[in-house]
PDB file of C-alpha atoms in Angstrom:
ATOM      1  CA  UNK S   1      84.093  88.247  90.250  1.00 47.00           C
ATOM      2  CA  UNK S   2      85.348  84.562  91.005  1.00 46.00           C
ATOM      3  CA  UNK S   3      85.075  81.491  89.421  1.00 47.00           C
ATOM      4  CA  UNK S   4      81.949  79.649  90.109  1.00 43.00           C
ATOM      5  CA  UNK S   5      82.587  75.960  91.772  1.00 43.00           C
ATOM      6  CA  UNK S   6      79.649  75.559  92.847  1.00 45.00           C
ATOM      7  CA  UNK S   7      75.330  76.395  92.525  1.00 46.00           C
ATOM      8  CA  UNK S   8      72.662  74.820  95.094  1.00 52.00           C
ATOM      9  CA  UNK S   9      69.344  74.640  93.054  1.00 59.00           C
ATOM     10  CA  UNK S  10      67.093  75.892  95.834  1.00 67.00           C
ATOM     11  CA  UNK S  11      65.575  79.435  95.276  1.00 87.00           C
ATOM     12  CA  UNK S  12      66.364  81.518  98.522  1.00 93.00           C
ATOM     13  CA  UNK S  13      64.727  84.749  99.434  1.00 93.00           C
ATOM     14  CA  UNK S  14      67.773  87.384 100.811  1.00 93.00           C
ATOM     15  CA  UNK S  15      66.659  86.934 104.510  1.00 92.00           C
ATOM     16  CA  UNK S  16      66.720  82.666 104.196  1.00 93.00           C
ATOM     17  CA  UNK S  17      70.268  83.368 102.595  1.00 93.00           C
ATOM     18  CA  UNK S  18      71.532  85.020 105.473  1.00 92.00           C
ATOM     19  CA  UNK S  19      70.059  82.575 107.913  1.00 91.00           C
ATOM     20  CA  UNK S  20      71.594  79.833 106.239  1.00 90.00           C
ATOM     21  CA  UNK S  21      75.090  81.605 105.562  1.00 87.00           C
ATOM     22  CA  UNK S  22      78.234  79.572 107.607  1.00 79.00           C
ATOM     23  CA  UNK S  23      80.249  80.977 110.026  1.00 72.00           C
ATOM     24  CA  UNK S  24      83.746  81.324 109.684  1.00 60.00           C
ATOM     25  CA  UNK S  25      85.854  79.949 106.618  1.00 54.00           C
ATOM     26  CA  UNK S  26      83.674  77.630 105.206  1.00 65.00           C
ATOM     27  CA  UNK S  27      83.551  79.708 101.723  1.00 75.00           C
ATOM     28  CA  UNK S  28      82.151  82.791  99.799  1.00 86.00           C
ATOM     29  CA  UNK S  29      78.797  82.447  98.414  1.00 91.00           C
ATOM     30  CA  UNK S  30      76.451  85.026  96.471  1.00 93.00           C
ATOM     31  CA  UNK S  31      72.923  84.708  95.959  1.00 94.00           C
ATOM     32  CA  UNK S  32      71.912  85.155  92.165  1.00 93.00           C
ATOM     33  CA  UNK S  33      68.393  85.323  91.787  1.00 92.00           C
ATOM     34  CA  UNK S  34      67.563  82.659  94.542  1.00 94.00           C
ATOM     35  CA  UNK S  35      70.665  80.414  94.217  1.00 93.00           C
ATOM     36  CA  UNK S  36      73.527  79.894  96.089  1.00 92.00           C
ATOM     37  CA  UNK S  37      76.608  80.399  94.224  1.00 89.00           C
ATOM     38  CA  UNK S  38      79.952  79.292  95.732  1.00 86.00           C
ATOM     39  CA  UNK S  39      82.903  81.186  94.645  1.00 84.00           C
ATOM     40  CA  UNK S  40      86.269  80.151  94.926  1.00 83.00           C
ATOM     41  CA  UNK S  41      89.834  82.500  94.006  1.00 85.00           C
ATOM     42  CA  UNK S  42      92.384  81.642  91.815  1.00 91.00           C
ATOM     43  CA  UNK S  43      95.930  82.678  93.824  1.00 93.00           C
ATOM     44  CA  UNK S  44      96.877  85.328  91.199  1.00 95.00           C
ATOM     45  CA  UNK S  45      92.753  86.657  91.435  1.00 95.00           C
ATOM     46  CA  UNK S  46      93.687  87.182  95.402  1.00 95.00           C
ATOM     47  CA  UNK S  47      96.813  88.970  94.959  1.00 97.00           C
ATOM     48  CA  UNK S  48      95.309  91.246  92.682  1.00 98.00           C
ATOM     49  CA  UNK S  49      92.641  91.884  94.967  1.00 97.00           C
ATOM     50  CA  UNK S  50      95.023  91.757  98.100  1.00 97.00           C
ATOM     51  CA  UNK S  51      97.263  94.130  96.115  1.00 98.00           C
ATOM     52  CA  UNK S  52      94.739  96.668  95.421  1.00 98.00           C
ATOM     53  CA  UNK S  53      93.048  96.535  98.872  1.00 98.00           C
ATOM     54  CA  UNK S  54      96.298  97.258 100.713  1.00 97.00           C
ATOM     55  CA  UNK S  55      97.420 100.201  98.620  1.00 98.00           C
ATOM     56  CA  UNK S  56      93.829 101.709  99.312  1.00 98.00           C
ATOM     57  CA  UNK S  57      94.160 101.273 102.755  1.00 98.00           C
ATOM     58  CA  UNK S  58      97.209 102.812 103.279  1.00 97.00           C
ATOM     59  CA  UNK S  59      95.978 106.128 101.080  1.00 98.00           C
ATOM     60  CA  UNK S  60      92.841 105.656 103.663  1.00 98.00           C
ATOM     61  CA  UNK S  61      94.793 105.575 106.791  1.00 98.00           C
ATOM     62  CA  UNK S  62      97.032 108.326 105.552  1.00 97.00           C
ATOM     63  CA  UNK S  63      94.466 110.689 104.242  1.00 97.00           C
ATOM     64  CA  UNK S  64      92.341 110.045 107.471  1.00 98.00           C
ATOM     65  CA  UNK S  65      89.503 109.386 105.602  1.00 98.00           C
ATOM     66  CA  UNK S  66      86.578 107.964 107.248  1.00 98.00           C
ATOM     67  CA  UNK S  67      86.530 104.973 105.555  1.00 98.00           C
ATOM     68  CA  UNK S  68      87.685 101.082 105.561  1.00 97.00           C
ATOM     69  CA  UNK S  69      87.609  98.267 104.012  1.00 98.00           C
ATOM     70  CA  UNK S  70      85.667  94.789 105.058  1.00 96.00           C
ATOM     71  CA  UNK S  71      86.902  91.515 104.325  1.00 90.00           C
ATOM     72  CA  UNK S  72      83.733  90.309 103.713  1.00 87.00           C
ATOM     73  CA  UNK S  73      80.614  92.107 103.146  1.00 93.00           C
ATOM     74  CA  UNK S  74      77.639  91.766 101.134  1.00 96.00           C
ATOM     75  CA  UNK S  75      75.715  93.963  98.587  1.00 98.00           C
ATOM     76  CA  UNK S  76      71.975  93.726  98.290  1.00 97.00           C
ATOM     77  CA  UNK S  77      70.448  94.190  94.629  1.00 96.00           C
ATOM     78  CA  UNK S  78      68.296  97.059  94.838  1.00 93.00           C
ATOM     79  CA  UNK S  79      65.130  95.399  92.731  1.00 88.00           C
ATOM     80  CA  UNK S  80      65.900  92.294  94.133  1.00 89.00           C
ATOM     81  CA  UNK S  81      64.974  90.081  97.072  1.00 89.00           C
ATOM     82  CA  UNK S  82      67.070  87.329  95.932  1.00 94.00           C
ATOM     83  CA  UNK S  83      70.165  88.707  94.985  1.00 95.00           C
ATOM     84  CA  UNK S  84      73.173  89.588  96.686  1.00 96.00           C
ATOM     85  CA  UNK S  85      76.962  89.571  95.665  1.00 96.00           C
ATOM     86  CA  UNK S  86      80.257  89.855  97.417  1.00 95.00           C
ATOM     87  CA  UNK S  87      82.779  92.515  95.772  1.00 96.00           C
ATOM     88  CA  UNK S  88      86.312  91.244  95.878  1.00 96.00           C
ATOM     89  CA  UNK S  89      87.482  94.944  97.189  1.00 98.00           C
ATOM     90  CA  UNK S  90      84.584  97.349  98.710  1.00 98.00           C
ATOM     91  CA  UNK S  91      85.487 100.533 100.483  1.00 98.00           C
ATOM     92  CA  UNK S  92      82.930 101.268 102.665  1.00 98.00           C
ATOM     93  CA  UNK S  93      81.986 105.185 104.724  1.00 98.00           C
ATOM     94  CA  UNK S  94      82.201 104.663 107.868  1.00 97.00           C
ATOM     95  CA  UNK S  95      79.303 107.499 108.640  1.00 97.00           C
ATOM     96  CA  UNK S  96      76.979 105.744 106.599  1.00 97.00           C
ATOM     97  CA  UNK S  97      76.541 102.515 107.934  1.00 96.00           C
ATOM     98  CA  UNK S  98      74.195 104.360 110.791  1.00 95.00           C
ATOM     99  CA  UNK S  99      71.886 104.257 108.179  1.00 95.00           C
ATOM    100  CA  UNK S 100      72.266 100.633 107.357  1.00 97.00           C
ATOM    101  CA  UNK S 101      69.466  98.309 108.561  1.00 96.00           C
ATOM    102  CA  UNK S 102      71.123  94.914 108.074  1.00 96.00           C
ATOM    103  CA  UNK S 103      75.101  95.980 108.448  1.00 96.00           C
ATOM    104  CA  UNK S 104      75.687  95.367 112.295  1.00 94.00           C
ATOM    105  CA  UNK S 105      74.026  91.960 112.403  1.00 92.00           C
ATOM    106  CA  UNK S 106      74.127  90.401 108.543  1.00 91.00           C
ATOM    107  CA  UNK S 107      77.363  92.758 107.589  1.00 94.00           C
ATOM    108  CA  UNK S 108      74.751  93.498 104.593  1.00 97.00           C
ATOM    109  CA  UNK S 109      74.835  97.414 102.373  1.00 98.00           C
ATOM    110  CA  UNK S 110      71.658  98.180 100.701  1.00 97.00           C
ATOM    111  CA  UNK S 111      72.342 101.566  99.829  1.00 97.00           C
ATOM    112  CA  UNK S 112      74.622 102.498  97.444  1.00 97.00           C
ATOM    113  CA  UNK S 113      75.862 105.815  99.131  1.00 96.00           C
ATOM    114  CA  UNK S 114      77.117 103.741 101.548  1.00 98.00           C
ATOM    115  CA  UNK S 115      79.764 102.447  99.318  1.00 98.00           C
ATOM    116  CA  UNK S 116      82.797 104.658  97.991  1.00 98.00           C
ATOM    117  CA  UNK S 117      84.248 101.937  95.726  1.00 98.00           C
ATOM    118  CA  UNK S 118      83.665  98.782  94.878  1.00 98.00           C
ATOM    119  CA  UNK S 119      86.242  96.448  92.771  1.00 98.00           C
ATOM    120  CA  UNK S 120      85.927  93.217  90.562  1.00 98.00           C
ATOM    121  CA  UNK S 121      88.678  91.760  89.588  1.00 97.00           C
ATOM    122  CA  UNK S 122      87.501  89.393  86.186  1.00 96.00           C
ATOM    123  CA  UNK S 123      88.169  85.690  86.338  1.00 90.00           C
ATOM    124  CA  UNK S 124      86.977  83.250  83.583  1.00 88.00           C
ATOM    125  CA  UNK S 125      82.824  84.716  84.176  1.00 88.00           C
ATOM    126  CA  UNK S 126      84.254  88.155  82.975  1.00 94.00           C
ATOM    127  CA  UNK S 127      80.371  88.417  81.815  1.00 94.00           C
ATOM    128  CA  UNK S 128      79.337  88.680  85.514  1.00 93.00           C
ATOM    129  CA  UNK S 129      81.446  92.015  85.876  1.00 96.00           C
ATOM    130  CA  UNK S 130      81.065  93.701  82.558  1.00 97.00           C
ATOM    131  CA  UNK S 131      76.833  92.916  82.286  1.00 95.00           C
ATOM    132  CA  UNK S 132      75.426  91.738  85.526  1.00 94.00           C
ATOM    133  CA  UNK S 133      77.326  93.350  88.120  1.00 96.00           C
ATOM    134  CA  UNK S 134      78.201  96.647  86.347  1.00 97.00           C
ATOM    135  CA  UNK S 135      74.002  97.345  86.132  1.00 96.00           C
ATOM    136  CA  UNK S 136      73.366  96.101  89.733  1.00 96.00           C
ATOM    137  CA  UNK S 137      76.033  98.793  90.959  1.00 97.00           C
ATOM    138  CA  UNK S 138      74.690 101.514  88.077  1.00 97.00           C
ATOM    139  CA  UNK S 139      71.224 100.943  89.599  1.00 97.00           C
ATOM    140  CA  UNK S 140      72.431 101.433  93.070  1.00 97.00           C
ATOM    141  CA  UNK S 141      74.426 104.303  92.433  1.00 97.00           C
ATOM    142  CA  UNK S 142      77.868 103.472  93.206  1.00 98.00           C
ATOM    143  CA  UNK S 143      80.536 106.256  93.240  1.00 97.00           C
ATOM    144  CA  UNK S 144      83.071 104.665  91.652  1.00 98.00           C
ATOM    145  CA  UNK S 145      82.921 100.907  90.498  1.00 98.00           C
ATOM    146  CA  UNK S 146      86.385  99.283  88.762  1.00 98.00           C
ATOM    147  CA  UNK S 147      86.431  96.450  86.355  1.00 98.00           C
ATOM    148  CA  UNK S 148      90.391  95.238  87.105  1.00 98.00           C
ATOM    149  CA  UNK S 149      90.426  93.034  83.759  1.00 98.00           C
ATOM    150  CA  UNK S 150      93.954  91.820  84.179  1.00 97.00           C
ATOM    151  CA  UNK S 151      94.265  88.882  82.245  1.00 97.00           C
ATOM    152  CA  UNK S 152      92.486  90.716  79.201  1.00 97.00           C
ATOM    153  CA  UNK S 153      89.298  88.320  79.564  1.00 97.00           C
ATOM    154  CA  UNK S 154      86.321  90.338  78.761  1.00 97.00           C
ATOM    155  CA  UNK S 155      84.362  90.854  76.363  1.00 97.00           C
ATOM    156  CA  UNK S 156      86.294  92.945  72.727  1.00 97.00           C
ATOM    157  CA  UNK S 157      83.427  95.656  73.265  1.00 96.00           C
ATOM    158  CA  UNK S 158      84.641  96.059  76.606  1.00 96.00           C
ATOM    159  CA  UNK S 159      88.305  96.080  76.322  1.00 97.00           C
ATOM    160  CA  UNK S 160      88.950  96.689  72.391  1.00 95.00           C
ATOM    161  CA  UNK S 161      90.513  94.782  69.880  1.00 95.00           C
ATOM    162  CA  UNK S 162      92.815  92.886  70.048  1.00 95.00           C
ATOM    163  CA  UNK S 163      92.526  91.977  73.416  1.00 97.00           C
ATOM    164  CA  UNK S 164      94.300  93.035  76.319  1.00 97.00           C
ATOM    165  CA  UNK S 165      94.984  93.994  79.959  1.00 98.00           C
ATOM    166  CA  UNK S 166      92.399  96.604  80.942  1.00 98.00           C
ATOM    167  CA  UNK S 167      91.188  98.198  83.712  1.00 98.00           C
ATOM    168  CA  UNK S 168      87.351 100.044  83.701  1.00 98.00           C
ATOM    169  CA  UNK S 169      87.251 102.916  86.134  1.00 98.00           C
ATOM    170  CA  UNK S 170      82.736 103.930  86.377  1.00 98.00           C
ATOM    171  CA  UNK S 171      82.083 106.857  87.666  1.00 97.00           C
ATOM    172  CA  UNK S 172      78.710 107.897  88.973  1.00 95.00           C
ATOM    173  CA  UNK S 173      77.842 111.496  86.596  1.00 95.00           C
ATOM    174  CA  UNK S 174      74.309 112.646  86.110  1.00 93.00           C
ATOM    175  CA  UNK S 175      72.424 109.531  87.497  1.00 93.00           C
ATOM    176  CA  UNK S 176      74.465 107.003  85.250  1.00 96.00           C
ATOM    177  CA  UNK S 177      77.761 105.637  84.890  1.00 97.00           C
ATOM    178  CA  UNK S 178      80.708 107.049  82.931  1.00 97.00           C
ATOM    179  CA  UNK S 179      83.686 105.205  81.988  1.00 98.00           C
ATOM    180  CA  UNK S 180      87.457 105.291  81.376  1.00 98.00           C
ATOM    181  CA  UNK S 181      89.637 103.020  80.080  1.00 98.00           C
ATOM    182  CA  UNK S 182      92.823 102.330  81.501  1.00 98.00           C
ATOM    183  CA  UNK S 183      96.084 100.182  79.749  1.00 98.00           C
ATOM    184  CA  UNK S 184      99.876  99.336  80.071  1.00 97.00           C
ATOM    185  CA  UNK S 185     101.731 102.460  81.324  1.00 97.00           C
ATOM    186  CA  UNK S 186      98.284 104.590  82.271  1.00 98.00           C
ATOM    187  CA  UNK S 187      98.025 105.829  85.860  1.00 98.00           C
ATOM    188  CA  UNK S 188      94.425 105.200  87.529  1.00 98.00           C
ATOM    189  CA  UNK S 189      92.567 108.189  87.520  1.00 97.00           C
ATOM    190  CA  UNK S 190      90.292 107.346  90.692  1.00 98.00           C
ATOM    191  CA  UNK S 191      88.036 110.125  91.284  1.00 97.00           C
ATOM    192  CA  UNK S 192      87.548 108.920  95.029  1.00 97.00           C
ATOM    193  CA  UNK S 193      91.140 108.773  95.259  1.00 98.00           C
ATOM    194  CA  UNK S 194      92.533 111.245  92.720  1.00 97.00           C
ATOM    195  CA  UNK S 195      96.342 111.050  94.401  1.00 96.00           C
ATOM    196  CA  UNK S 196      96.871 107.080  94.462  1.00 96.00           C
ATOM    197  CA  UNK S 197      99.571 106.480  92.577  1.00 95.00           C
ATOM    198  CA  UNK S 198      99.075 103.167  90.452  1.00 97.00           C
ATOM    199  CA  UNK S 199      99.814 101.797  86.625  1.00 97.00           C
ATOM    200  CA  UNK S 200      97.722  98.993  84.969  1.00 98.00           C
ATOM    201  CA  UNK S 201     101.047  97.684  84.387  1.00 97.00           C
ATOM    202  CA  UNK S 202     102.187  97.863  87.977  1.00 96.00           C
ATOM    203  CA  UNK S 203      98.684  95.900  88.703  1.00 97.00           C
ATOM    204  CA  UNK S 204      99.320  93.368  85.702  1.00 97.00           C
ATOM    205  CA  UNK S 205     102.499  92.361  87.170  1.00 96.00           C
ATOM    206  CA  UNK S 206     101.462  91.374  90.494  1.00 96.00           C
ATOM    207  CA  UNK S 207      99.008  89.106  88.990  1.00 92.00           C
ATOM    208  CA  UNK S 208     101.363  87.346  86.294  1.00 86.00           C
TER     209      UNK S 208
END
């Protein structure tokens, strides 16, 4: 998740959200619980994310899977009216969004099984990815939801002690999420993509 710049006070149900969203590049904004959060990137937060979305899509295009990747789309908390979030890398099946009441006009998922693989990469709110986010995408029942902790932000019960570069790969096993921890010379082991070939430290460097 991004840093926060900015929160409008006014509680919003998911539908007066959308209504009110901008066009164009005016910002990214998330709903939390009826408020408008603005988020805004760091550079080094976008070329993680930029990184990690274009080596997906090429194993995507190559594999011919059926999937892609949005550059913007929202996620819908499942016990929620008023919450929504924007993942800084979703994957997205392509078959699924048939299925998908609010895609084709508010570019919207509220089904999990829509979603192959969603990414945060941690800014400064690490709390947002490792607690609030990580149960929204539990509940939903995300495949496969990675925690890219590159700056070694979050939280020592998250990434150990002492402190460093870590990235959490949750997988969906038996109605709840399993994880693995992944650190300096470790190849991602992506069940969704078991043949991408990527080190934390190869993802570490493009951020630093």
């Amino acid at each position: 998740m991004l840093t926060r710049t900015e929160e409008q006070k006014i509680s919003l149900t998911l539908e007066e959200f959308l209504d009110w969203y901008p066009d164009g590049y005016e910002g990214r904004f998330e709903l939390h619980d009826g408020v408008i959060t603005k988020v805004q990137p760091t550079g080094t937060h976008e070329q993680v994310a930029g990184f990690l979305a274009s080596k997906l899509s090429v194993y995507i295009d190559r594999q011919n899977l059926p999937f892609f990747i949005p550059r913007q789309g929202l996620v819908k908390a499942i016990d929620s009216p008023k919450s929504a979030y924007i993942p800084d890398v979703m994957v997205l099946d392509t078959n699924a969004l048939d299925h998908e009441p609010l895609w084709k006009q508010r570019s919207t998922i509220t089904q999990g099984t829509s979603i192959k693989l969603v990414i945060e990469v941690v800014s400064t709110n690490w709390q947002d990815d490792y607690l609030l986010k990580l149960g929204e995408y539990e509940k939903l029942g995300i495949a496969e939801y990675w925690i890219v902790d590159y700056l070694g932000l979050g939280g020592r019960r998250y990434i150990g002690d002492p402190k460093q570069p870590t990235i959490s790969i949750y997988d969906w096993v038996d109605g709840e999420y399993r994880v693995t921890l992944f650190r300096g010379q470790d190849r991602l082991r992506s069940p969704t993509f078991p043949e991408l070939n990527l080190t934390v430290e190869h993802i570490v460097q493009v951020g630093t």
